[in-house]
Coordinates of N, CA and C in Angstrom, one line a residue:
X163 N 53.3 -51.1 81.0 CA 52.8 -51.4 79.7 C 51.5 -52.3 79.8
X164 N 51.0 -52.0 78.9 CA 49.6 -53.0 78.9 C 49.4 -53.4 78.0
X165 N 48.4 -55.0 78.3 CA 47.9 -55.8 77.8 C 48.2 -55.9 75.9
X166 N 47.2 -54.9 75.7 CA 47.4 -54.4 74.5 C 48.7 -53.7 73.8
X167 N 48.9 -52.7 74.4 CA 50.7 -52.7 74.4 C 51.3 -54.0 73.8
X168 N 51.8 -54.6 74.5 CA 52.4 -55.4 74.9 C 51.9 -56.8 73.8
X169 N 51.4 -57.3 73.3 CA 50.6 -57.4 72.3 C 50.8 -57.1 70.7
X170 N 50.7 -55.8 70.8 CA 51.0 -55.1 69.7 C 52.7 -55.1 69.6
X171 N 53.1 -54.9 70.0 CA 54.4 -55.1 70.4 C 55.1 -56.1 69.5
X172 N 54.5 -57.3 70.3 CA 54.9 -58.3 70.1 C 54.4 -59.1 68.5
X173 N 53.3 -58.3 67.7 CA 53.2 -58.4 66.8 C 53.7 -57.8 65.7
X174 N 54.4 -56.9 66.2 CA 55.2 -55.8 64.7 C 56.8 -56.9 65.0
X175 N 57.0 -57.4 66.0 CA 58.4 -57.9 65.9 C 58.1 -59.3 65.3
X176 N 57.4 -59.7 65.1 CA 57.0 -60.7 64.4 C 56.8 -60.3 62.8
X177 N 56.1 -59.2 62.5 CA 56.1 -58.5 61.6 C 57.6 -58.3 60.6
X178 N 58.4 -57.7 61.3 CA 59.6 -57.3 60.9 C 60.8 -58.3 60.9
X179 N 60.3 -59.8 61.8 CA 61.4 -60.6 61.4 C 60.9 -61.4 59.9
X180 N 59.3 -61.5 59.7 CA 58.9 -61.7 58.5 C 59.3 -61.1 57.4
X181 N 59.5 -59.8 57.7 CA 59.9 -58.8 56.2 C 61.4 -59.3 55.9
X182 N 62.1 -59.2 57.3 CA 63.6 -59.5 57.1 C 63.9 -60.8 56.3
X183 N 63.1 -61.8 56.4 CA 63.1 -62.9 56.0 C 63.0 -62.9 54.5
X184 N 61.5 -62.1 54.1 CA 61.4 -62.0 52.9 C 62.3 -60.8 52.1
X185 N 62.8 -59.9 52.5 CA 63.7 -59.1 51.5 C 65.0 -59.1 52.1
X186 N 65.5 -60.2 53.1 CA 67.1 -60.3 53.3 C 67.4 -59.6 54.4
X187 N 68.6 -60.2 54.5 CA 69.4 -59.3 55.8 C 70.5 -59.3 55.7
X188 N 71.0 -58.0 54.3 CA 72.2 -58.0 53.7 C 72.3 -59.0 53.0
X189 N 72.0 -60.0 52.8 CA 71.7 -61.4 51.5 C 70.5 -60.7 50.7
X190 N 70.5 -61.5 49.5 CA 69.2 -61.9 48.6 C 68.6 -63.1 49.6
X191 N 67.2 -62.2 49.5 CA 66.2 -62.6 50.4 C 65.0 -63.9 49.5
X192 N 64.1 -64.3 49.7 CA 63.4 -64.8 49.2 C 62.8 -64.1 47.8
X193 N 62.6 -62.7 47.8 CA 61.9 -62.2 46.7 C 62.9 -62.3 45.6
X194 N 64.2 -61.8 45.8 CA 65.7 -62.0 44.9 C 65.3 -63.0 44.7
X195 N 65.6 -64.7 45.1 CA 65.5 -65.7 44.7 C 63.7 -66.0 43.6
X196 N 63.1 -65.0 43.7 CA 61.7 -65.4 42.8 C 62.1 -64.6 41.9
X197 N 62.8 -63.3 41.6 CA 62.5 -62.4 41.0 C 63.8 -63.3 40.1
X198 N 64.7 -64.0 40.0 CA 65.5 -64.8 39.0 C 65.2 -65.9 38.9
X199 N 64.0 -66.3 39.5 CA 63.5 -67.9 38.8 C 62.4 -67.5 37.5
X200 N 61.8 -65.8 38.0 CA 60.7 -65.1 37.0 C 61.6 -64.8 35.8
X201 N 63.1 -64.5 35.8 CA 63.5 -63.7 35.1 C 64.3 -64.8 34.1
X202 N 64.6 -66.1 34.8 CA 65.1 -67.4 33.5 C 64.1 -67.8 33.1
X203 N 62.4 -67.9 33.8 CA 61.7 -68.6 33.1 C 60.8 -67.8 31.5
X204 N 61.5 -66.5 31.6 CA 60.8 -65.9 31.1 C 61.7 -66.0 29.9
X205 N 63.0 -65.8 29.9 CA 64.2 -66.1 28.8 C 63.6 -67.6 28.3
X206 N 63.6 -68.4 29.0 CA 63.4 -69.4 28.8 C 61.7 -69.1 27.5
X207 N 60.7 -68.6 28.2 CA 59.4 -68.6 27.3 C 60.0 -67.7 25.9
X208 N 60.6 -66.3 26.0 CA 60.8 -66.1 24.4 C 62.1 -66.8 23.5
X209 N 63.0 -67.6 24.6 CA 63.6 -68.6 23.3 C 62.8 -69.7 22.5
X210 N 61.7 -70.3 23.7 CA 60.8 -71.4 22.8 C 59.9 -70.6 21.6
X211 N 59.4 -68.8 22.0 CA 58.9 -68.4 20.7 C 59.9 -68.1 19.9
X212 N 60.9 -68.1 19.9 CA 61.8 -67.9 18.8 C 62.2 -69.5 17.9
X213 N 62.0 -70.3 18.7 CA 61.8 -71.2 18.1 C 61.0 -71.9 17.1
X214 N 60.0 -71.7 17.7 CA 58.7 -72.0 17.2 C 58.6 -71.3 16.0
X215 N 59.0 -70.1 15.9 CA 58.6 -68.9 15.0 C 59.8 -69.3 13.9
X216 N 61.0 -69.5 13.9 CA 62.1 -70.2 12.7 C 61.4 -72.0 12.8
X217 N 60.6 -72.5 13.2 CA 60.3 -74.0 12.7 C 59.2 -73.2 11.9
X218 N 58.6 -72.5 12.3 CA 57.3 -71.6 11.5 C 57.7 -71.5 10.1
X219 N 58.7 -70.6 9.9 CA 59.5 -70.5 8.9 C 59.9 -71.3 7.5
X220 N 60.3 -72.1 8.5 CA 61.2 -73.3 7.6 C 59.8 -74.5 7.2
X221 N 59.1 -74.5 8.1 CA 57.6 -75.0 7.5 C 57.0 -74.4 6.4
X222 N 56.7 -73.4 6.4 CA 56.2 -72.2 5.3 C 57.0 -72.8 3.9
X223 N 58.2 -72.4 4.0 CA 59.5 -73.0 2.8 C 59.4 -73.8 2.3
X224 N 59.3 -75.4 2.7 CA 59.0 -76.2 3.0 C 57.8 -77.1 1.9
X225 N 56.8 -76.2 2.5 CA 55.4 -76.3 1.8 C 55.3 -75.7 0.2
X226 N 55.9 -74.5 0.4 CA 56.1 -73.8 -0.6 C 56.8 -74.3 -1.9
X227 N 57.6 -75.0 -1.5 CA 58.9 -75.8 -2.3 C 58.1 -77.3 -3.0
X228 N 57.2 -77.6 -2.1 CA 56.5 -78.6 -2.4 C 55.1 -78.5 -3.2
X229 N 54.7 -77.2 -3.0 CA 53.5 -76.3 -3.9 C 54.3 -75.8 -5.2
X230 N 55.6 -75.6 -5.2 CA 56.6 -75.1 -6.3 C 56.6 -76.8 -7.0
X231 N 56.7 -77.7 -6.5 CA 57.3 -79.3 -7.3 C 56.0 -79.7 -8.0
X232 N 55.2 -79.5 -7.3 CA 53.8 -80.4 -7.6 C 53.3 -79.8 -9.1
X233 N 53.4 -78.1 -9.3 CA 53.0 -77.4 -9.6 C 53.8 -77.8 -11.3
X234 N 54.9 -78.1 -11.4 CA 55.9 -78.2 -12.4 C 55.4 -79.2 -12.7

């Protein structure tokens, strides 16, 4: 085997214990672990617009009720 061979070789097994690392070996691998930190933080981003969007709400009401008082 040569130089190069041998080399190369030794670069794809480096290669493939990297992959193993990152997509598992029979576990959830590193990308599992990102793809459920992506997937709470994102639950997490449309509960705060759901939030925001019923204080939205109840502000509108709010104002309105006070544009209704003033108004009388």
């Amino acid at each position: 085997m040569t130089d190069f061979e041998q080399k190369v070789l030794s670069e794809l097994a480096v290669l493939k214990s990297q992959m193993e690392q990152l997509m598992g070996i029979g576990q959830p691998g590193r990308l599992h672990a990102l793809e459920m930190r992506v997937d709470s933080h994102e639950r997490s981003v449309q509960r705060l617009k759901g939030v925001g969007a019923a204080f939205g709400a109840l502000l509108t009401v709010v104002h309105l009720a006070i544009a209704w008082v003033v108004k009388k």
